[in-house]
Structure formats: structure tokens, C-alpha cells
Amino acid sequence: MVATRSRPAGVLAGYLADVALGDPARGHPVAAFGRAAAELERVTYRDTRLAGAVHVGVLVGTVSMFGAMLQRAAGRGGWPWSVAATAGASWVSIGGTSLARTGLAMSELLERGDVEGARRLLPSLCGRDPAWLDAAGLARASLESVAENTSDAQVAPLLCAAVGGVPAVLAYRGINTLDAMIGYRSARYSRFGWAAARLDDAANYVGARVTAALVVVCAPFVSGSASGAVRAWRRDAARHPSPNSGVVEAAFAGALGVRLGGPTQYRHGLQIRPSLGDGHAPTVADLRRAVALSRTVQAGAAVLAGLLCYLRRP
């Protein structure tokens, strides 16, 4: 009961902590989770879907149980402790401020013509092979990553925190981290990473569509097109290989009047992505607008999450 009553304050406090502080500078729990997952993989790895499912189940189950125990213990301590637990779990699980800072840093490097510096920074945004990308390719990759991660790093975890509290937001971050680590169609992970990728698809299904809806609402605040976002979302999203990334990227493309998609080089191989939107190729100015749109959507998601918490109170 205490946890439910305190959840709106905790979720909004977690969002504001991210806005003010960004990611924890040292000892980030997500990094610790990643190291633990890498160590466990030494034991669990087999080139089978079952082994991958066991790997994911152990890790996500453990972090969910930890979250449930933390929420229960905080609830026994009263309202302030419950707020603190939700705020802390939300803060370490979202990464909107770091996303925006990295996107702006990329735009500054590209604006100066520092392609090598931009290539070094790109792995902070996505898993593409930067060696294959020129300035235009880096701008496109960065904008697509800002769009996709607006959902993954901010909107979806805020919604999970609002609906399920500490265990839900920690479980979501664990799922998303595992997808980033092993959810690839590479020779090593095409089977072992299958469960992580499919679970991430399920975990992000609602969040991606809420993000796209918020893009439609927020587009006019960055001189974007709400109708363009709706049009590209409805027309192009289903052609993308990801059931979620295509929704968000198409909405961003339509809102900003740019064209995303095309040949996409990862370290494990080349993928030909469908075109999203029907505008011009993204520029540095468009990347800056994408960051501004992402920040606006994040603020809208925080308000929505707080409202959901309030409506769910007993």
C-alpha cells in the first residue's frame, strides 16, 4: 500500500535525478549487471535457444527478486523510504540525459568536421561499425539511435516504474541490457541471444507506441510536423525488421522531415533497412532537432508516468 501511494513521487524524483545528474559517474548498477551477465555467460553459453533462455531467465529473475525485496523493505520503512527506493531504481534505469548529451556531442563533432572523433563516439550510441560511416552516415546513425533510445532509455522504463514499481523497472533494464549484449543475429548469438531479443521486443512493445504517440504530440514544439509523424508511422513502421524500433524511428523521421533507413553496417554484417519518412537525408541540424524532440518526449513521458501512478493508487 505504501509503495503504491509513494510511487508517483518516486518516479518523478527518479526522472528529475536523471535530468539533473545524468547517469551515476561511478559504480553504475547497470554496468555491474552487465559484468555479471558476461561472467555468467562463460558458464551458460551453448549455441542453443534453450541455453540463452536459461541465461536470460536467471539474470532477469534475480534482478526482479532483488527489486521486489527492496520495494518490500522500503515499504516497511514508510513513505520516505519507499519514495527513495522507487526514485533510485528509476534513476539508474533511465538514461535520457546521457542520451541527449551524447547526441549533442556527436553533432558538435560533425559540425567541426571531426569524423574520426565522431566515429570514436558512435559506440556510445549504438552498435554499428563506425569504420564504414562518413559524416552523413554518422548523422543518420546517431539520429536513428536517439530516436530508438528515447523509447528504450526513457519512456519504457518510466512506464514500467509507474505500473510495476521497483521490480518492474529493474527487470526492464535487465532485459534491455541483455538485448544490447547478446540480442544480435551474429554467428555466436543468433540462437543464444534469441530469447533476449524476443523478450526485449515484448518489453518494449507498449513503450515504443507510447513514444511514437508522444512524438506526434511534441513535434510542434521543435518546429516539427505532427501529421508527418503520423503519416510515416502508419506507412513505414511495419516494413522495419524490428516491431518497435521502426515505430519510433518512423515517427521521428516524419516529425523532422527526414529520411531514415537504408544500408546499415553492424560488426556482424550488413543489413538493408527500409526507408522511413520521405524527406531529405539527415543533417547535423536535424540531429540537434532530434535531441530537442527526444528531451521534450521524455518530459511528456514523465508527466504521463506520474499520471498513471496517480490513477492506479488505491
mmCIF file of C-alpha atoms in Angstrom:
data_model
loop_
_atom_site.group_PDB
_atom_site.id
_atom_site.type_symbol
_atom_site.label_atom_id
_atom_site.label_comp_id
_atom_site.label_asym_id
_atom_site.label_seq_id
_atom_site.Cartn_x
_atom_site.Cartn_y
_atom_site.Cartn_z
ATOM 1 C CA MET A 1 0.000 0.000 0.000
ATOM 2 C CA VAL A 2 2.780 2.458 0.980
ATOM 3 C CA ALA A 3 4.744 1.601 -2.166
ATOM 4 C CA THR A 4 1.734 2.339 -4.378
ATOM 5 C CA ARG A 5 0.962 5.672 -2.677
ATOM 6 C CA SER A 6 4.577 6.800 -2.883
ATOM 7 C CA ARG A 7 5.131 5.702 -6.485
ATOM 8 C CA PRO A 8 4.196 8.978 -8.260
ATOM 9 C CA ALA A 9 6.703 10.939 -6.191
ATOM 10 C CA GLY A 10 9.363 8.259 -6.616
ATOM 11 C CA VAL A 11 9.009 8.020 -10.392
ATOM 12 C CA LEU A 12 9.105 11.786 -10.879
ATOM 13 C CA ALA A 13 12.049 12.096 -8.487
ATOM 14 C CA GLY A 14 13.936 9.472 -10.487
ATOM 15 C CA TYR A 15 13.271 11.370 -13.714
ATOM 16 C CA LEU A 16 14.406 14.666 -12.164
ATOM 17 C CA ALA A 17 17.553 12.997 -10.801
ATOM 18 C CA ASP A 18 18.406 11.892 -14.321
ATOM 19 C CA VAL A 19 17.767 15.404 -15.666
ATOM 20 C CA ALA A 20 19.963 16.979 -13.007
ATOM 21 C CA LEU A 21 22.712 14.374 -12.653
ATOM 22 C CA GLY A 22 22.671 12.076 -15.663
ATOM 23 C CA ASP A 23 23.942 8.561 -15.144
ATOM 24 C CA PRO A 24 25.870 7.773 -11.958
ATOM 25 C CA ALA A 25 29.515 8.655 -12.631
ATOM 26 C CA ARG A 26 30.924 5.622 -10.819
ATOM 27 C CA GLY A 27 29.648 2.226 -9.831
ATOM 28 C CA HIS A 28 26.645 2.264 -12.166
ATOM 29 C CA PRO A 29 24.438 -0.720 -11.248
ATOM 30 C CA VAL A 30 23.684 -1.388 -14.927
ATOM 31 C CA ALA A 31 27.403 -1.727 -15.627
ATOM 32 C CA ALA A 32 27.706 -4.122 -12.698
ATOM 33 C CA PHE A 33 24.777 -6.129 -14.072
ATOM 34 C CA GLY A 34 26.499 -6.258 -17.461
ATOM 35 C CA ARG A 35 29.719 -7.565 -15.931
ATOM 36 C CA ALA A 36 27.792 -10.221 -14.007
ATOM 37 C CA ALA A 37 25.970 -11.226 -17.203
ATOM 38 C CA ALA A 38 29.262 -11.543 -19.070
ATOM 39 C CA GLU A 39 30.709 -13.745 -16.323
ATOM 40 C CA LEU A 40 27.605 -15.941 -16.228
ATOM 41 C CA GLU A 41 27.773 -16.329 -19.997
ATOM 42 C CA ARG A 42 31.077 -18.160 -19.564
ATOM 43 C CA VAL A 43 29.093 -20.862 -17.766
ATOM 44 C CA THR A 44 25.739 -20.810 -19.552
ATOM 45 C CA TYR A 45 26.795 -20.323 -23.160
ATOM 46 C CA ARG A 46 25.737 -23.017 -25.575
ATOM 47 C CA ASP A 47 24.789 -22.452 -29.177
ATOM 48 C CA THR A 48 21.112 -23.138 -28.461
ATOM 49 C CA ARG A 49 17.978 -21.140 -27.772
ATOM 50 C CA LEU A 50 17.370 -23.087 -24.566
ATOM 51 C CA ALA A 51 20.734 -22.089 -23.119
ATOM 52 C CA GLY A 52 20.013 -18.460 -23.972
ATOM 53 C CA ALA A 53 16.607 -18.660 -22.334
ATOM 54 C CA VAL A 54 18.167 -20.080 -19.156
ATOM 55 C CA HIS A 55 20.796 -17.321 -19.184
ATOM 56 C CA VAL A 56 18.164 -14.596 -19.506
ATOM 57 C CA GLY A 57 15.807 -16.225 -17.026
ATOM 58 C CA VAL A 58 18.446 -16.465 -14.295
ATOM 59 C CA LEU A 59 19.577 -12.862 -14.694
ATOM 60 C CA VAL A 60 16.180 -11.212 -15.089
ATOM 61 C CA GLY A 61 14.672 -13.384 -12.373
ATOM 62 C CA THR A 62 17.448 -12.444 -9.958
ATOM 63 C CA VAL A 63 17.175 -8.720 -10.550
ATOM 64 C CA SER A 64 13.365 -8.894 -10.312
ATOM 65 C CA MET A 65 13.555 -10.704 -6.972
ATOM 66 C CA PHE A 66 16.065 -8.150 -5.711
ATOM 67 C CA GLY A 67 13.727 -5.339 -6.767
ATOM 68 C CA ALA A 68 10.761 -6.964 -5.034
ATOM 69 C CA MET A 69 12.728 -7.404 -1.789
ATOM 70 C CA LEU A 70 13.979 -3.811 -1.966
ATOM 71 C CA GLN A 71 10.469 -2.465 -2.506
ATOM 72 C CA ARG A 72 9.076 -4.574 0.336
ATOM 73 C CA ALA A 73 11.807 -3.493 2.741
ATOM 74 C CA ALA A 74 11.399 0.161 1.782
ATOM 75 C CA GLY A 75 7.641 -0.106 2.254
ATOM 76 C CA ARG A 76 8.154 -1.292 5.834
ATOM 77 C CA GLY A 77 10.258 1.819 6.450
ATOM 78 C CA GLY A 78 7.440 4.155 5.481
ATOM 79 C CA TRP A 79 6.682 6.705 2.790
ATOM 80 C CA PRO A 80 10.119 8.422 2.536
ATOM 81 C CA TRP A 81 11.971 5.130 2.144
ATOM 82 C CA SER A 82 9.510 3.902 -0.435
ATOM 83 C CA VAL A 83 9.895 7.108 -2.444
ATOM 84 C CA ALA A 84 13.677 6.800 -2.233
ATOM 85 C CA ALA A 85 13.642 3.182 -3.435
ATOM 86 C CA THR A 86 11.446 3.957 -6.446
ATOM 87 C CA ALA A 87 13.432 7.088 -7.250
ATOM 88 C CA GLY A 88 16.752 5.258 -7.037
ATOM 89 C CA ALA A 89 15.601 2.339 -9.182
ATOM 90 C CA SER A 90 14.119 4.707 -11.753
ATOM 91 C CA TRP A 91 17.225 6.903 -11.840
ATOM 92 C CA VAL A 92 19.638 4.052 -12.508
ATOM 93 C CA SER A 93 17.286 2.506 -15.076
ATOM 94 C CA ILE A 94 16.722 5.553 -17.296
ATOM 95 C CA GLY A 95 19.329 7.333 -19.365
ATOM 96 C CA GLY A 96 17.664 10.193 -21.195
ATOM 97 C CA THR A 97 20.125 12.877 -20.133
ATOM 98 C CA SER A 98 23.165 10.851 -21.168
ATOM 99 C CA LEU A 99 21.442 10.112 -24.487
ATOM 100 C CA ALA A 100 20.840 13.802 -25.130
ATOM 101 C CA ARG A 101 24.367 14.785 -24.108
ATOM 102 C CA THR A 102 25.895 12.160 -26.377
ATOM 103 C CA GLY A 103 23.672 13.204 -29.265
ATOM 104 C CA LEU A 104 24.718 16.836 -28.860
ATOM 105 C CA ALA A 105 28.375 15.873 -28.535
ATOM 106 C CA MET A 106 28.061 13.969 -31.806
ATOM 107 C CA SER A 107 26.501 16.982 -33.503
ATOM 108 C CA GLU A 108 29.356 19.192 -32.317
ATOM 109 C CA LEU A 109 31.985 16.784 -33.647
ATOM 110 C CA LEU A 110 30.263 16.543 -37.015
ATOM 111 C CA GLU A 111 29.820 20.304 -37.165
ATOM 112 C CA ARG A 112 33.588 20.699 -36.725
ATOM 113 C CA GLY A 113 34.250 18.076 -39.380
ATOM 114 C CA ASP A 114 35.878 15.730 -36.859
ATOM 115 C CA VAL A 115 34.756 12.475 -38.467
ATOM 116 C CA GLU A 116 37.309 10.374 -36.584
ATOM 117 C CA GLY A 117 36.158 11.772 -33.267
ATOM 118 C CA ALA A 118 32.557 11.088 -34.252
ATOM 119 C CA ARG A 119 33.452 7.512 -35.149
ATOM 120 C CA ARG A 120 35.023 7.028 -31.725
ATOM 121 C CA LEU A 121 31.898 8.390 -30.036
ATOM 122 C CA LEU A 122 29.356 6.353 -32.038
ATOM 123 C CA PRO A 123 29.648 3.151 -29.924
ATOM 124 C CA SER A 124 28.231 5.201 -27.031
ATOM 125 C CA LEU A 125 25.023 5.486 -29.049
ATOM 126 C CA CYS A 126 24.682 2.235 -30.985
ATOM 127 C CA GLY A 127 26.328 -0.999 -32.087
ATOM 128 C CA ARG A 128 27.059 -0.076 -35.701
ATOM 129 C CA ASP A 129 30.513 -0.326 -37.210
ATOM 130 C CA PRO A 130 31.718 3.290 -37.376
ATOM 131 C CA ALA A 131 34.618 2.485 -39.703
ATOM 132 C CA TRP A 132 32.155 2.213 -42.603
ATOM 133 C CA LEU A 133 30.462 5.564 -41.983
ATOM 134 C CA ASP A 134 31.190 9.014 -43.368
ATOM 135 C CA ALA A 135 29.779 12.238 -41.875
ATOM 136 C CA ALA A 136 26.351 11.722 -43.451
ATOM 137 C CA GLY A 137 26.213 8.107 -42.279
ATOM 138 C CA LEU A 138 27.223 9.114 -38.768
ATOM 139 C CA ALA A 139 24.488 11.755 -38.664
ATOM 140 C CA ARG A 140 21.879 9.221 -39.787
ATOM 141 C CA ALA A 141 23.059 6.528 -37.371
ATOM 142 C CA SER A 142 23.080 8.986 -34.481
ATOM 143 C CA LEU A 143 19.600 10.311 -35.238
ATOM 144 C CA GLU A 144 18.176 6.800 -35.517
ATOM 145 C CA SER A 145 19.817 5.861 -32.215
ATOM 146 C CA VAL A 146 18.492 8.966 -30.466
ATOM 147 C CA ALA A 147 15.008 8.066 -31.701
ATOM 148 C CA GLU A 148 15.152 4.399 -30.710
ATOM 149 C CA ASN A 149 16.736 5.072 -27.335
ATOM 150 C CA THR A 150 14.194 7.733 -26.449
ATOM 151 C CA SER A 151 11.868 4.773 -26.027
ATOM 152 C CA ASP A 152 14.365 2.267 -24.611
ATOM 153 C CA ALA A 153 16.220 4.592 -22.237
ATOM 154 C CA GLN A 154 13.426 6.814 -21.002
ATOM 155 C CA VAL A 155 9.801 6.240 -21.961
ATOM 156 C CA ALA A 156 9.597 2.469 -21.482
ATOM 157 C CA PRO A 157 11.417 2.379 -18.109
ATOM 158 C CA LEU A 158 9.317 5.261 -16.787
ATOM 159 C CA LEU A 159 6.153 3.402 -17.758
ATOM 160 C CA CYS A 160 7.454 0.210 -16.117
ATOM 161 C CA ALA A 161 8.255 2.100 -12.917
ATOM 162 C CA ALA A 162 4.792 3.657 -12.942
ATOM 163 C CA VAL A 163 2.950 0.390 -13.465
ATOM 164 C CA GLY A 164 5.118 -2.115 -11.575
ATOM 165 C CA GLY A 165 7.416 -0.159 -9.290
ATOM 166 C CA VAL A 166 10.969 -1.171 -8.412
ATOM 167 C CA PRO A 167 10.934 -4.819 -9.582
ATOM 168 C CA ALA A 168 9.366 -3.923 -12.927
ATOM 169 C CA VAL A 169 11.772 -1.109 -13.799
ATOM 170 C CA LEU A 170 14.824 -3.142 -12.767
ATOM 171 C CA ALA A 171 13.594 -6.151 -14.739
ATOM 172 C CA TYR A 172 13.059 -3.928 -17.774
ATOM 173 C CA ARG A 173 16.566 -2.518 -17.557
ATOM 174 C CA GLY A 174 17.974 -6.029 -17.211
ATOM 175 C CA ILE A 175 16.089 -7.212 -20.306
ATOM 176 C CA ASN A 176 17.176 -4.203 -22.346
ATOM 177 C CA THR A 177 20.800 -4.594 -21.266
ATOM 178 C CA LEU A 178 20.856 -8.267 -22.203
ATOM 179 C CA ASP A 179 19.390 -7.468 -25.609
ATOM 180 C CA ALA A 180 22.173 -4.945 -26.164
ATOM 181 C CA MET A 181 24.766 -7.545 -25.149
ATOM 182 C CA ILE A 182 23.586 -10.700 -26.897
ATOM 183 C CA GLY A 183 20.460 -9.924 -28.921
ATOM 184 C CA TYR A 184 22.277 -9.996 -32.269
ATOM 185 C CA ARG A 185 21.901 -12.105 -35.389
ATOM 186 C CA SER A 186 25.600 -12.931 -35.375
ATOM 187 C CA ALA A 187 27.197 -16.352 -35.645
ATOM 188 C CA ARG A 188 27.665 -16.535 -31.863
ATOM 189 C CA TYR A 189 24.327 -15.104 -30.760
ATOM 190 C CA SER A 190 21.763 -15.963 -33.439
ATOM 191 C CA ARG A 191 20.447 -18.781 -31.207
ATOM 192 C CA PHE A 192 21.832 -17.968 -27.756
ATOM 193 C CA GLY A 193 20.599 -14.372 -27.998
ATOM 194 C CA TRP A 194 17.160 -15.267 -29.369
ATOM 195 C CA ALA A 195 15.374 -15.204 -26.018
ATOM 196 C CA ALA A 196 16.915 -11.869 -25.043
ATOM 197 C CA ALA A 197 15.857 -10.287 -28.338
ATOM 198 C CA ARG A 198 12.304 -11.633 -28.234
ATOM 199 C CA LEU A 199 11.826 -10.688 -24.580
ATOM 200 C CA ASP A 200 13.089 -7.183 -25.332
ATOM 201 C CA ASP A 201 10.585 -6.930 -28.207
ATOM 202 C CA ALA A 202 7.767 -7.813 -25.811
ATOM 203 C CA ALA A 203 9.009 -5.488 -23.055
ATOM 204 C CA ASN A 204 9.200 -2.516 -25.438
ATOM 205 C CA TYR A 205 6.000 -3.078 -27.412
ATOM 206 C CA VAL A 206 3.823 -0.653 -25.463
ATOM 207 C CA GLY A 207 6.641 1.803 -24.739
ATOM 208 C CA ALA A 208 7.541 2.194 -28.407
ATOM 209 C CA ARG A 209 3.965 3.073 -29.346
ATOM 210 C CA VAL A 210 3.571 5.470 -26.440
ATOM 211 C CA THR A 211 6.833 7.091 -27.560
ATOM 212 C CA ALA A 212 5.551 7.465 -31.120
ATOM 213 C CA ALA A 213 2.320 8.998 -29.833
ATOM 214 C CA LEU A 214 4.310 11.457 -27.722
ATOM 215 C CA VAL A 215 6.414 12.321 -30.795
ATOM 216 C CA VAL A 216 3.186 13.258 -32.596
ATOM 217 C CA VAL A 217 2.101 15.460 -29.678
ATOM 218 C CA CYS A 218 5.524 17.037 -29.118
ATOM 219 C CA ALA A 219 6.615 17.557 -32.747
ATOM 220 C CA PRO A 220 5.245 21.137 -32.982
ATOM 221 C CA PHE A 221 7.435 22.173 -30.017
ATOM 222 C CA VAL A 222 10.552 21.639 -32.177
ATOM 223 C CA SER A 223 9.017 23.063 -35.373
ATOM 224 C CA GLY A 224 8.210 19.532 -36.497
ATOM 225 C CA SER A 225 5.177 18.032 -38.171
ATOM 226 C CA ALA A 226 2.635 16.072 -36.160
ATOM 227 C CA SER A 227 0.848 14.975 -39.342
ATOM 228 C CA GLY A 228 4.163 13.919 -40.875
ATOM 229 C CA ALA A 229 4.916 11.789 -37.824
ATOM 230 C CA VAL A 230 1.524 10.071 -38.053
ATOM 231 C CA ARG A 231 1.867 9.518 -41.791
ATOM 232 C CA ALA A 232 5.356 7.970 -41.606
ATOM 233 C CA TRP A 233 4.384 5.867 -38.580
ATOM 234 C CA ARG A 234 1.348 4.394 -40.328
ATOM 235 C CA ARG A 235 3.017 3.944 -43.707
ATOM 236 C CA ASP A 236 6.589 2.872 -42.947
ATOM 237 C CA ALA A 237 6.898 1.353 -39.466
ATOM 238 C CA ALA A 238 5.684 -2.140 -40.367
ATOM 239 C CA ARG A 239 8.407 -2.515 -43.022
ATOM 240 C CA HIS A 240 11.181 -2.254 -40.416
ATOM 241 C CA PRO A 241 12.598 -5.593 -39.161
ATOM 242 C CA SER A 242 12.075 -4.534 -35.541
ATOM 243 C CA PRO A 243 8.449 -4.334 -34.346
ATOM 244 C CA ASN A 244 9.391 -1.452 -32.055
ATOM 245 C CA SER A 245 12.357 0.457 -33.483
ATOM 246 C CA GLY A 246 10.516 1.003 -36.757
ATOM 247 C CA VAL A 247 7.592 2.622 -34.962
ATOM 248 C CA VAL A 248 9.739 5.162 -33.123
ATOM 249 C CA GLU A 249 12.193 5.853 -35.950
ATOM 250 C CA ALA A 250 9.391 6.349 -38.469
ATOM 251 C CA ALA A 251 7.616 8.798 -36.153
ATOM 252 C CA PHE A 252 10.843 10.770 -35.651
ATOM 253 C CA ALA A 253 11.540 10.760 -39.399
ATOM 254 C CA GLY A 254 8.084 12.090 -40.224
ATOM 255 C CA ALA A 255 8.152 14.668 -37.448
ATOM 256 C CA LEU A 256 11.548 16.041 -38.515
ATOM 257 C CA GLY A 257 11.000 15.749 -42.263
ATOM 258 C CA VAL A 258 13.978 13.453 -42.858
ATOM 259 C CA ARG A 259 14.534 10.056 -44.458
ATOM 260 C CA LEU A 260 15.992 7.297 -42.305
ATOM 261 C CA GLY A 261 16.898 3.689 -43.102
ATOM 262 C CA GLY A 262 18.991 2.179 -45.875
ATOM 263 C CA PRO A 263 22.187 0.096 -45.712
ATOM 264 C CA THR A 264 23.188 -0.400 -42.068
ATOM 265 C CA GLN A 265 26.571 -1.931 -41.257
ATOM 266 C CA TYR A 266 26.971 -3.775 -37.959
ATOM 267 C CA ARG A 267 30.106 -5.585 -36.851
ATOM 268 C CA HIS A 268 28.354 -8.888 -37.520
ATOM 269 C CA GLY A 269 27.180 -7.954 -41.009
ATOM 270 C CA LEU A 270 25.281 -5.641 -43.336
ATOM 271 C CA GLN A 271 21.523 -5.112 -43.096
ATOM 272 C CA ILE A 272 19.427 -3.297 -45.689
ATOM 273 C CA ARG A 273 16.814 -1.315 -43.811
ATOM 274 C CA PRO A 274 13.666 0.094 -45.468
ATOM 275 C CA SER A 275 13.293 3.841 -45.922
ATOM 276 C CA LEU A 276 11.401 5.624 -43.144
ATOM 277 C CA GLY A 277 9.984 9.034 -43.971
ATOM 278 C CA ASP A 278 10.212 10.800 -47.291
ATOM 279 C CA GLY A 279 12.301 13.878 -46.539
ATOM 280 C CA HIS A 280 15.953 14.707 -47.032
ATOM 281 C CA ALA A 281 18.958 12.858 -45.634
ATOM 282 C CA PRO A 282 19.603 13.853 -42.010
ATOM 283 C CA THR A 283 21.957 16.758 -41.341
ATOM 284 C CA VAL A 284 23.688 17.948 -38.192
ATOM 285 C CA ALA A 285 20.879 20.454 -37.683
ATOM 286 C CA ASP A 286 18.361 17.612 -37.855
ATOM 287 C CA LEU A 287 20.329 15.683 -35.238
ATOM 288 C CA ARG A 288 20.110 18.666 -32.900
ATOM 289 C CA ARG A 289 16.358 18.884 -33.503
ATOM 290 C CA ALA A 290 16.077 15.151 -32.798
ATOM 291 C CA VAL A 291 17.778 15.673 -29.433
ATOM 292 C CA ALA A 292 15.388 18.519 -28.636
ATOM 293 C CA LEU A 293 12.421 16.351 -29.639
ATOM 294 C CA SER A 294 13.764 13.478 -27.539
ATOM 295 C CA ARG A 295 14.030 15.716 -24.471
ATOM 296 C CA THR A 296 10.501 17.011 -24.980
ATOM 297 C CA VAL A 297 9.142 13.488 -25.352
ATOM 298 C CA GLN A 298 10.990 12.443 -22.186
ATOM 299 C CA ALA A 299 9.340 15.255 -20.221
ATOM 300 C CA GLY A 300 5.967 14.215 -21.598
ATOM 301 C CA ALA A 301 6.648 10.618 -20.597
ATOM 302 C CA ALA A 302 7.465 11.694 -17.045
ATOM 303 C CA VAL A 303 4.157 13.551 -16.780
ATOM 304 C CA LEU A 304 2.310 10.558 -18.228
ATOM 305 C CA ALA A 305 4.050 8.165 -15.832
ATOM 306 C CA GLY A 306 3.130 10.342 -12.870
ATOM 307 C CA LEU A 307 -0.486 10.431 -14.046
ATOM 308 C CA LEU A 308 -0.555 6.642 -14.428
ATOM 309 C CA CYS A 309 0.773 6.244 -10.881
ATOM 310 C CA TYR A 310 -1.878 8.592 -9.548
ATOM 311 C CA LEU A 311 -4.695 6.800 -11.367
ATOM 312 C CA ARG A 312 -3.525 3.410 -10.076
ATOM 313 C CA ARG A 313 -3.481 4.453 -6.434
ATOM 314 C CA PRO A 314 -5.972 2.561 -4.241
#
